């Protein structure tokens, strides 16, 4: 016990109780991460399709949306989703729901740009070859273009996923409990930086898991060149 206190600068009981709380915080991070990915990835795909469509008005609206979202801080967007409904409509959203909406809207804009660049990187000859083979436009996209797009967007998408793990800490700005929020409260209570170091280690582990998963996925798609 004395060894723990000398290393961490915290009471041994406080240190031992910190770990379960940190794990609970990690679970909150994982929930925010998974729900954001679940909704932001398909929404980002729709954003990419809208950007590449022939309808100029739709493309223009999506560009404005991306400019606003990518040009303003995620912290500000979290505050807007949490507090704007109260001022505008007299409604008070649940903190977790406001958090997820802000993250989904934000990351869909970034995923949309990644997917758009992937789609537009495919040579026009691929479309023409599919047409010559008698494929419809839909068949060309899903059977010829999309597999190549997925292969090309895996690295930048993996980077965004890792950024998302760390960005979950911003949920603290609207008092949504998660790992960083617990670290702040524990550090203040015990007057120690150990909780911050522990939180950093947990974030690093989660980011490493995401990176490992994408490396595995990338290696499985190596057959498609």
Coordinates of N, CA and C in Angstrom, one line a residue:
X1 N 0.8 -1.2 0.0 CA 0.0 0.0 0.0 C 0.9 1.3 0.0
X2 N 1.9 1.2 0.8 CA 2.8 2.4 0.9 C 3.5 2.6 -0.5
X3 N 3.8 1.5 -1.1 CA 4.5 1.6 -2.5 C 3.5 2.3 -3.5
X4 N 2.2 1.9 -3.4 CA 1.3 2.5 -4.3 C 1.2 4.0 -4.1
X5 N 1.2 4.4 -2.8 CA 1.1 5.8 -2.4 C 2.3 6.6 -2.9
X6 N 3.5 6.0 -2.7 CA 4.7 6.6 -3.1 C 4.8 6.8 -4.6
X7 N 4.3 5.9 -5.4 CA 4.4 5.9 -6.9 C 3.3 6.9 -7.4
X8 N 2.1 6.8 -6.9 CA 1.0 7.5 -7.5 C 0.7 8.9 -6.8
X9 N 1.2 9.0 -5.6 CA 0.8 10.2 -4.9 C -0.6 10.2 -4.4
X10 N -1.3 9.1 -4.4 CA -2.7 9.0 -4.0 C -2.8 8.0 -2.9
X11 N -3.8 8.2 -2.1 CA -4.2 7.2 -1.1 C -4.4 5.9 -1.8
X12 N -3.9 4.8 -1.2 CA -4.1 3.4 -1.8 C -5.5 3.1 -2.1
X13 N -6.4 3.3 -1.2 CA -7.8 3.0 -1.3 C -8.4 3.8 -2.5
X14 N -8.0 5.1 -2.6 CA -8.5 5.9 -3.7 C -8.0 5.4 -5.1
X15 N -6.7 5.0 -5.1 CA -6.2 4.5 -6.3 C -6.9 3.2 -6.8
X16 N -7.1 2.3 -5.8 CA -7.8 1.1 -6.2 C -9.2 1.3 -6.6
X17 N -9.9 2.2 -6.0 CA -11.2 2.5 -6.4 C -11.3 3.3 -7.8
X18 N -10.2 3.9 -8.1 CA -10.1 4.7 -9.4 C -10.2 3.8 -10.6
X19 N -9.6 2.6 -10.5 CA -9.5 1.7 -11.7 C -10.9 1.3 -12.2
X20 N -11.8 0.8 -11.3 CA -13.2 0.4 -11.7 C -13.9 1.6 -12.3
X21 N -13.7 2.8 -11.7 CA -14.4 3.9 -12.2 C -13.9 4.3 -13.6
X22 N -12.6 4.1 -13.8 CA -12.0 4.3 -15.2 C -12.5 3.4 -16.2
X23 N -12.7 2.1 -15.8 CA -13.3 1.1 -16.7 C -14.7 1.5 -17.1
X24 N -15.5 2.0 -16.1 CA -16.8 2.4 -16.4 C -16.8 3.6 -17.4
X25 N -15.8 4.5 -17.2 CA -15.6 5.6 -18.2 C -15.2 5.1 -19.5
X26 N -14.4 4.0 -19.6 CA -14.0 3.4 -20.9 C -15.3 2.9 -21.6
X27 N -16.2 2.3 -20.8 CA -17.4 1.7 -21.4 C -18.3 2.9 -22.0
X28 N -18.3 4.0 -21.4 CA -19.0 5.2 -21.9 C -18.3 5.7 -23.2
X29 N -17.0 5.7 -23.2 CA -16.3 6.0 -24.5 C -16.6 5.1 -25.6
X30 N -16.7 3.8 -25.3 CA -17.0 2.8 -26.3 C -18.4 2.9 -26.8
X31 N -19.3 3.3 -25.9 CA -20.7 3.5 -26.4 C -20.8 4.7 -27.3
X32 N -20.2 5.8 -27.0 CA -20.2 6.9 -27.9 C -19.5 6.6 -29.2
X33 N -18.4 5.9 -29.1 CA -17.7 5.5 -30.3 C -18.5 4.6 -31.2
X34 N -19.1 3.6 -30.7 CA -19.9 2.6 -31.5 C -21.1 3.3 -32.1
X35 N -21.8 4.1 -31.4 CA -23.0 4.7 -31.9 C -22.7 5.7 -32.9
X36 N -21.6 6.5 -32.7 CA -21.2 7.4 -33.8 C -20.8 6.7 -35.1
X37 N -20.1 5.7 -35.0 CA -19.7 4.9 -36.2 C -20.9 4.3 -36.8
X38 N -21.8 3.8 -36.0 CA -23.0 3.1 -36.6 C -23.9 4.1 -37.4
X39 N -24.0 5.3 -37.0 CA -24.8 6.3 -37.8 C -24.0 7.2 -38.7
X40 N -22.8 7.5 -38.3 CA -22.0 8.5 -39.1 C -21.5 7.9 -40.4
X41 N -21.1 6.6 -40.4 CA -20.5 6.0 -41.6 C -21.6 5.9 -42.7
X42 N -22.8 5.3 -42.5 CA -23.8 5.3 -43.6 C -24.2 6.7 -44.0
X43 N -24.3 7.6 -43.0 CA -24.7 9.0 -43.3 C -23.6 9.7 -44.1
X44 N -22.3 9.4 -43.8 CA -21.2 9.9 -44.6 C -21.2 9.4 -46.0
X45 N -21.7 8.1 -46.2 CA -21.8 7.6 -47.5 C -22.8 8.3 -48.3
X46 N -23.9 8.6 -47.7 CA -25.0 9.4 -48.4 C -24.5 10.8 -48.7
X47 N -23.7 11.4 -47.8 CA -23.2 12.7 -48.1 C -22.3 12.7 -49.3
X48 N -21.4 11.6 -49.4 CA -20.5 11.5 -50.5 C -21.3 11.3 -51.8
X49 N -22.4 10.5 -51.8 CA -23.2 10.3 -53.0 C -23.9 11.7 -53.4
X50 N -24.3 12.4 -52.4 CA -24.9 13.7 -52.7 C -23.9 14.7 -53.3
X51 N -22.7 14.7 -52.8 CA -21.6 15.5 -53.4 C -21.3 15.2 -54.8
X52 N -21.4 13.9 -55.1 CA -21.0 13.4 -56.5 C -22.2 13.3 -57.4
X53 N -23.4 13.7 -56.9 CA -24.6 13.6 -57.8 C -24.6 14.7 -58.8
X54 N -25.5 14.6 -59.8 CA -25.6 15.6 -60.9 C -26.5 16.7 -60.4
X55 N -27.2 16.6 -59.3 CA -28.1 17.6 -58.8 C -27.3 18.7 -58.1
X56 N -27.1 19.8 -58.8 CA -26.2 20.9 -58.3 C -26.7 21.5 -57.0
X57 N -28.0 21.6 -56.9 CA -28.6 22.2 -55.6 C -28.3 21.3 -54.4
X58 N -28.5 20.0 -54.6 CA -28.2 19.0 -53.5 C -26.7 19.1 -53.2
X59 N -25.9 19.1 -54.2 CA -24.4 19.2 -53.9 C -24.0 20.5 -53.2
X60 N -24.7 21.6 -53.6 CA -24.4 22.8 -52.9 C -24.8 22.9 -51.5
X61 N -26.0 22.3 -51.2 CA -26.5 22.2 -49.8 C -25.5 21.4 -48.9
X62 N -25.1 20.3 -49.5 CA -24.2 19.4 -48.7 C -22.8 20.1 -48.5
X63 N -22.4 20.8 -49.5 CA -21.1 21.6 -49.3 C -21.2 22.6 -48.2
X64 N -22.3 23.3 -48.1 CA -22.5 24.3 -47.1 C -22.5 23.6 -45.7
X65 N -23.2 22.4 -45.6 CA -23.3 21.6 -44.4 C -21.8 21.2 -44.0
X66 N -21.1 20.7 -44.9 CA -19.7 20.3 -44.6 C -18.8 21.5 -44.2
X67 N -19.0 22.6 -44.9 CA -18.2 23.8 -44.5 C -18.5 24.2 -43.1
X68 N -19.8 24.3 -42.7 CA -20.2 24.7 -41.4 C -19.6 23.7 -40.3
X69 N -19.8 22.4 -40.6 CA -19.4 21.4 -39.6 C -17.9 21.3 -39.5
X70 N -17.2 21.3 -40.6 CA -15.8 21.2 -40.6 C -15.1 22.5 -40.2
X71 N -15.8 23.6 -40.3 CA -15.2 24.9 -40.1 C -15.5 25.4 -38.7
X72 N -16.2 24.6 -37.9 CA -16.5 25.1 -36.5 C -16.0 24.0 -35.5
X73 N -15.6 24.3 -34.3 CA -15.1 23.3 -33.3 C -16.2 22.3 -32.9
X74 N -15.8 21.1 -32.8 CA -16.8 20.0 -32.3 C -17.3 20.4 -30.9
X75 N -16.5 21.0 -30.1 CA -16.9 21.5 -28.8 C -18.1 22.4 -28.9
X76 N -18.1 23.3 -29.8 CA -19.2 24.3 -30.1 C -20.4 23.5 -30.5
X77 N -20.2 22.5 -31.4 CA -21.4 21.8 -31.9 C -22.0 21.0 -30.8
X78 N -21.2 20.4 -29.9 CA -21.8 19.7 -28.7 C -22.6 20.7 -27.8
X79 N -22.1 21.9 -27.6 CA -22.9 22.8 -26.8 C -24.2 23.3 -27.5
X80 N -24.1 23.4 -28.8 CA -25.3 23.8 -29.6 C -26.4 22.7 -29.5
X81 N -26.0 21.4 -29.7 CA -26.9 20.3 -29.7 C -27.5 20.2 -28.3
X82 N -26.8 20.6 -27.3 CA -27.2 20.4 -25.9 C -28.1 21.6 -25.4
X83 N -27.8 22.8 -25.8 CA -28.5 23.9 -25.3 C -29.4 24.7 -26.2
X84 N -29.1 24.6 -27.5 CA -30.0 25.3 -28.5 C -31.4 24.8 -28.5
X85 N -31.7 23.5 -28.4 CA -33.2 23.2 -28.3 C -33.9 23.8 -27.2
X86 N -33.3 24.1 -26.1 CA -33.9 24.7 -24.9 C -34.3 26.2 -25.3
X87 N -33.3 26.9 -25.9 CA -33.6 28.3 -26.3 C -34.6 28.4 -27.4
X88 N -34.5 27.5 -28.4 CA -35.3 27.6 -29.6 C -36.7 27.0 -29.4
X89 N -36.8 25.9 -28.8 CA -38.1 25.1 -28.7 C -38.6 24.8 -27.3
X90 N -37.8 25.2 -26.3 CA -38.2 25.0 -24.9 C -38.0 23.5 -24.5
X91 N -37.2 22.8 -25.3 CA -36.9 21.4 -25.0 C -35.6 21.1 -24.4
X92 N -35.5 20.2 -23.5 CA -34.2 19.9 -22.9 C -33.8 18.5 -23.3
X93 N -32.9 18.3 -24.2 CA -32.5 16.9 -24.7 C -31.7 16.2 -23.6
X94 N -31.7 14.9 -23.7 CA -30.9 14.1 -22.9 C -29.4 14.3 -23.3
X95 N -28.5 14.4 -22.3 CA -27.1 14.7 -22.6 C -26.5 13.7 -23.5
X96 N -26.8 12.4 -23.3 CA -26.2 11.4 -24.1 C -26.7 11.5 -25.5
X97 N -28.0 11.8 -25.7 CA -28.6 11.9 -27.0 C -27.9 13.1 -27.8
X98 N -27.8 14.2 -27.1 CA -27.2 15.4 -27.7 C -25.8 15.2 -28.1
X99 N -25.1 14.4 -27.2 CA -23.7 14.1 -27.5 C -23.6 13.2 -28.8
X100 N -24.4 12.2 -28.9 CA -24.4 11.3 -30.1 C -24.7 12.1 -31.3
X101 N -25.8 13.0 -31.3 CA -26.2 13.7 -32.4 C -25.0 14.6 -32.9
X102 N -24.4 15.3 -32.0 CA -23.3 16.2 -32.4 C -22.1 15.4 -33.0
X103 N -21.8 14.3 -32.4 CA -20.7 13.5 -33.0 C -21.1 12.9 -34.4
X104 N -22.3 12.4 -34.5 CA -22.7 11.9 -35.8 C -22.7 12.9 -36.9
X105 N -23.3 14.1 -36.6 CA -23.3 15.2 -37.6 C -21.9 15.6 -38.0
X106 N -21.0 15.7 -37.0 CA -19.7 16.1 -37.2 C -18.9 15.1 -38.1
X107 N -18.9 13.9 -37.6 CA -18.1 12.8 -38.3 C -18.7 12.4 -39.7
X108 N -20.0 12.6 -39.8 CA -20.5 12.3 -41.2 C -20.0 13.2 -42.2
X109 N -19.7 14.4 -41.8 CA -19.1 15.4 -42.8 C -17.7 15.0 -43.2
X110 N -16.9 14.5 -42.2 CA -15.6 14.1 -42.5 C -15.6 12.8 -43.3
X111 N -16.4 11.8 -42.9 CA -16.5 10.6 -43.6 C -17.0 10.8 -45.0
X112 N -17.9 11.7 -45.2 CA -18.4 12.0 -46.5 C -17.3 12.5 -47.5
X113 N -16.4 13.3 -46.9 CA -15.3 13.8 -47.8 C -14.4 12.7 -48.1
X114 N -14.1 11.8 -47.2 CA -13.2 10.7 -47.4 C -13.8 9.8 -48.5
X115 N -15.1 9.5 -48.3 CA -15.7 8.6 -49.3 C -15.9 9.2 -50.7
X116 N -16.1 10.6 -50.7 CA -16.2 11.3 -52.0 C -14.9 11.2 -52.7
X117 N -13.8 11.5 -52.0 CA -12.5 11.4 -52.7 C -12.2 10.0 -53.2
X118 N -12.6 9.0 -52.4 CA -12.5 7.6 -52.8 C -13.2 7.3 -54.1
X119 N -14.5 7.7 -54.2 CA -15.3 7.5 -55.4 C -14.7 8.2 -56.6
X120 N -14.3 9.5 -56.4 CA -13.8 10.2 -57.5 C -12.4 9.8 -58.0
X121 N -11.7 9.0 -57.1 CA -10.4 8.6 -57.5 C -10.4 7.4 -58.5
X122 N -11.6 6.8 -58.7 CA -11.7 5.7 -59.6 C -11.7 6.2 -61.0
X123 N -10.8 5.7 -61.9 CA -10.8 6.2 -63.3 C -12.1 6.0 -64.0
X124 N -12.4 6.9 -64.9 CA -13.7 6.8 -65.6 C -13.7 5.6 -66.5
X125 N -12.6 5.1 -66.8 CA -12.5 3.8 -67.7 C -13.2 2.6 -67.0
X126 N -13.2 2.6 -65.7 CA -13.8 1.5 -64.9 C -15.3 1.5 -65.2
X127 N -15.9 2.7 -65.2 CA -17.3 2.8 -65.5 C -17.6 2.4 -66.9
X128 N -16.8 2.9 -67.8 CA -17.0 2.6 -69.3 C -16.8 1.1 -69.5
X129 N -15.9 0.5 -68.9 CA -15.7 -1.0 -69.0 C -16.9 -1.8 -68.5
X130 N -17.4 -1.4 -67.4 CA -18.6 -2.0 -66.9 C -19.8 -1.9 -67.8
X131 N -19.9 -0.7 -68.5 CA -21.0 -0.5 -69.4 C -20.9 -1.3 -70.6
X132 N -19.6 -1.5 -71.1 CA -19.4 -2.3 -72.3 C -19.7 -3.8 -72.0
X133 N -19.5 -4.2 -70.7 CA -19.8 -5.6 -70.3 C -21.3 -5.8 -70.1
X134 N -22.1 -4.8 -70.2 CA -23.5 -4.9 -70.1 C -24.1 -4.7 -68.7
X135 N -23.2 -4.2 -67.8 CA -23.7 -3.9 -66.5 C -24.5 -2.6 -66.4
X136 N -25.5 -2.5 -65.5 CA -26.2 -1.3 -65.3 C -25.3 -0.4 -64.4
X137 N -25.7 0.9 -64.3 CA -24.9 1.8 -63.5 C -24.9 1.4 -62.1
X138 N -26.0 0.8 -61.6 CA -26.0 0.3 -60.2 C -25.0 -0.8 -60.0
X139 N -25.0 -1.8 -61.0 CA -24.2 -2.9 -60.9 C -22.7 -2.5 -61.0
X140 N -22.4 -1.6 -61.9 CA -21.0 -1.1 -62.0 C -20.6 -0.5 -60.7
X141 N -21.4 0.3 -60.1 CA -21.0 1.0 -58.8 C -20.8 -0.1 -57.7
X142 N -21.7 -1.0 -57.5 CA -21.6 -1.9 -56.4 C -20.6 -3.1 -56.6
X143 N -20.4 -3.5 -57.9 CA -19.6 -4.6 -58.1 C -18.2 -4.3 -58.6
X144 N -18.0 -3.1 -59.2 CA -16.7 -2.7 -59.7 C -16.1 -1.6 -58.9
X145 N -16.9 -0.5 -58.8 CA -16.3 0.7 -58.1 C -16.2 0.6 -56.6
X146 N -17.3 0.2 -56.0 CA -17.3 0.2 -54.5 C -16.2 -0.6 -53.9
X147 N -15.9 -1.9 -54.4 CA -14.8 -2.6 -53.7 C -13.5 -1.9 -53.8
X148 N -13.3 -1.2 -54.9 CA -12.0 -0.4 -55.0 C -12.0 0.8 -54.1
X149 N -13.2 1.4 -53.9 CA -13.3 2.6 -53.1 C -13.0 2.2 -51.6
X150 N -13.6 1.1 -51.2 CA -13.4 0.6 -49.8 C -12.0 0.4 -49.5
X151 N -11.3 -0.2 -50.5 CA -9.8 -0.5 -50.3 C -9.1 0.8 -50.2
X152 N -9.4 1.8 -50.9 CA -8.7 3.1 -50.9 C -9.0 3.9 -49.7
X153 N -10.2 3.8 -49.1 CA -10.6 4.7 -48.0 C -10.3 4.1 -46.6
X154 N -9.8 2.8 -46.6 CA -9.5 2.2 -45.3 C -8.5 3.0 -44.5
X155 N -7.4 3.4 -45.0 CA -6.4 4.1 -44.2 C -6.9 5.4 -43.6
X156 N -7.5 6.3 -44.4 CA -8.0 7.6 -43.8 C -9.2 7.4 -42.9
X157 N -10.0 6.4 -43.2 CA -11.1 6.1 -42.3 C -10.6 5.6 -40.9
X158 N -9.6 4.7 -41.0 CA -9.0 4.3 -39.7 C -8.4 5.4 -38.9
X159 N -7.8 6.4 -39.6 CA -7.3 7.5 -38.8 C -8.4 8.3 -38.2
X160 N -9.5 8.5 -38.9 CA -10.7 9.2 -38.3 C -11.3 8.4 -37.1
X161 N -11.3 7.1 -37.2 CA -11.7 6.3 -36.1 C -10.9 6.5 -34.8
X162 N -9.6 6.6 -35.0 CA -8.7 6.8 -33.9 C -8.9 8.2 -33.3
X163 N -9.1 9.2 -34.2 CA -9.4 10.6 -33.7 C -10.7 10.6 -32.9
X164 N -11.7 9.8 -33.4 CA -13.0 9.7 -32.7 C -12.8 9.2 -31.2
X165 N -11.9 8.2 -31.1 CA -11.7 7.7 -29.7 C -11.3 8.8 -28.8
X166 N -10.3 9.7 -29.2 CA -9.8 10.8 -28.4 C -10.8 11.9 -28.3
X167 N -11.6 12.1 -29.4 CA -12.6 13.2 -29.3 C -13.7 13.0 -28.4
X168 N -13.9 11.7 -28.0 CA -15.0 11.5 -27.0 C -14.8 12.2 -25.7
X169 N -13.5 12.6 -25.4 CA -13.2 13.4 -24.2 C -13.9 14.7 -24.2
X170 N -14.3 15.2 -25.4 CA -15.0 16.5 -25.5 C -16.4 16.5 -25.0
X171 N -16.9 15.3 -24.8 CA -18.3 15.1 -24.2 C -18.3 15.7 -22.8
X172 N -17.2 15.9 -22.2 CA -17.1 16.4 -20.9 C -17.6 17.9 -20.8
X173 N -17.6 18.6 -22.0 CA -18.0 20.0 -22.0 C -19.5 20.1 -21.7
X174 N -20.3 19.1 -22.0 CA -21.7 19.1 -21.7 C -22.0 18.2 -20.5
X175 N -21.0 17.9 -19.7 CA -21.1 17.1 -18.5 C -21.6 15.7 -18.7
X176 N -21.3 15.1 -19.9 CA -21.6 13.7 -20.2 C -20.5 12.9 -19.6
X177 N -20.9 12.0 -18.7 CA -19.8 11.2 -18.0 C -19.1 10.3 -19.0
X178 N -17.8 10.2 -18.9 CA -17.0 9.3 -19.7 C -15.6 9.3 -19.1
X179 N -14.7 8.7 -19.7 CA -13.3 8.5 -19.1 C -12.7 9.8 -18.7
X180 N -12.6 10.8 -19.5 CA -11.9 12.0 -19.2 C -12.6 12.8 -18.1
X181 N -13.9 12.7 -18.1 CA -14.7 13.4 -17.0 C -14.3 12.8 -15.7
X182 N -14.3 11.5 -15.6 CA -13.9 10.8 -14.4 C -12.5 11.1 -14.0
X183 N -11.6 11.2 -15.0 CA -10.2 11.5 -14.7 C -10.1 12.9 -14.0
X184 N -10.8 13.9 -14.6 CA -10.8 15.2 -14.0 C -11.3 15.3 -12.6
X185 N -12.4 14.6 -12.3 CA -13.0 14.6 -11.0 C -12.1 13.9 -10.0
X186 N -11.5 12.8 -10.4 CA -10.6 12.0 -9.5 C -9.3 12.8 -9.2
X187 N -8.8 13.4 -10.3 CA -7.6 14.2 -10.1 C -7.8 15.4 -9.1
X188 N -8.9 16.1 -9.3 CA -9.3 17.2 -8.4 C -9.5 16.8 -7.0
X189 N -10.1 15.6 -6.8 CA -10.4 15.1 -5.5 C -9.2 14.7 -4.7
X190 N -8.2 14.1 -5.4 CA -7.0 13.6 -4.8 C -5.8 14.4 -5.0
X191 N -5.9 15.5 -5.7 CA -4.8 16.5 -6.0 C -3.6 15.7 -6.5
X192 N -3.9 15.0 -7.6 CA -2.9 14.1 -8.2 C -3.0 14.1 -9.8
X193 N -1.9 13.9 -10.5 CA -2.0 13.8 -12.0 C -2.1 12.4 -12.4
X194 N -2.1 11.5 -11.4 CA -2.1 10.0 -11.8 C -3.4 9.7 -12.6
X195 N -4.6 10.2 -12.2 CA -5.8 9.9 -13.0 C -5.7 10.3 -14.5
X196 N -5.0 11.4 -14.7 CA -4.8 11.8 -16.1 C -3.9 10.8 -16.8
X197 N -2.8 10.4 -16.2 CA -1.9 9.4 -16.8 C -2.6 8.1 -17.1
X198 N -3.5 7.7 -16.1 CA -4.2 6.5 -16.3 C -5.2 6.6 -17.4
X199 N -5.9 7.8 -17.5 CA -6.8 8.0 -18.6 C -6.1 8.0 -20.0
X200 N -4.9 8.6 -20.0 CA -4.1 8.5 -21.2 C -3.7 7.1 -21.7
X201 N -3.4 6.3 -20.7 CA -3.1 4.9 -21.0 C -4.3 4.2 -21.6
X202 N -5.5 4.4 -21.0 CA -6.7 3.8 -21.5 C -7.0 4.2 -22.9
X203 N -6.9 5.5 -23.1 CA -7.1 6.1 -24.5 C -6.2 5.4 -25.5
X204 N -4.9 5.3 -25.1 CA -3.9 4.7 -25.9 C -4.2 3.3 -26.3
X205 N -4.7 2.5 -25.3 CA -5.0 1.1 -25.5 C -6.2 1.0 -26.5
X206 N -7.2 1.8 -26.3 CA -8.4 1.8 -27.2 C -8.0 2.2 -28.6
X207 N -7.1 3.2 -28.7 CA -6.7 3.6 -30.1 C -5.9 2.5 -30.7
X208 N -5.0 1.9 -29.9 CA -4.2 0.8 -30.5 C -5.1 -0.4 -31.0
X209 N -6.2 -0.7 -30.3 CA -7.1 -1.7 -30.7 C -7.7 -1.3 -32.1
X210 N -8.1 -0.1 -32.2 CA -8.7 0.4 -33.5 C -7.7 0.3 -34.6
X211 N -6.5 0.7 -34.3 CA -5.4 0.7 -35.3 C -5.1 -0.8 -35.7
X212 N -5.1 -1.7 -34.8 CA -4.9 -3.1 -35.1 C -6.0 -3.7 -35.9
X213 N -7.2 -3.3 -35.6 CA -8.4 -3.8 -36.4 C -8.3 -3.3 -37.8
X214 N -7.9 -2.1 -38.0 CA -7.8 -1.6 -39.4 C -6.6 -2.1 -40.2
X215 N -5.6 -2.4 -39.5 CA -4.4 -3.0 -40.1 C -4.8 -4.4 -40.6
X216 N -5.5 -5.1 -39.8 CA -6.0 -6.5 -40.1 C -6.9 -6.4 -41.4
X217 N -7.8 -5.4 -41.3 CA -8.8 -5.3 -42.4 C -8.1 -4.9 -43.7
X218 N -7.1 -4.0 -43.6 CA -6.3 -3.6 -44.8 C -5.5 -4.8 -45.4
X219 N -5.0 -5.6 -44.5 CA -4.2 -6.8 -45.0 C -5.1 -7.8 -45.7
X220 N -6.4 -7.9 -45.2 CA -7.3 -8.8 -45.8 C -7.7 -8.4 -47.2
X221 N -7.7 -7.0 -47.4 CA -8.1 -6.5 -48.7 C -6.9 -6.3 -49.6
X222 N -5.7 -6.8 -49.2 CA -4.5 -6.7 -50.1 C -4.7 -7.5 -51.4
X223 N -5.5 -8.5 -51.4 CA -5.7 -9.3 -52.6 C -6.3 -8.5 -53.7
X224 N -7.0 -7.4 -53.3 CA -7.7 -6.6 -54.3 C -6.8 -5.4 -54.7
X225 N -6.1 -5.4 -55.8 CA -5.2 -4.4 -56.2 C -5.7 -3.8 -57.5

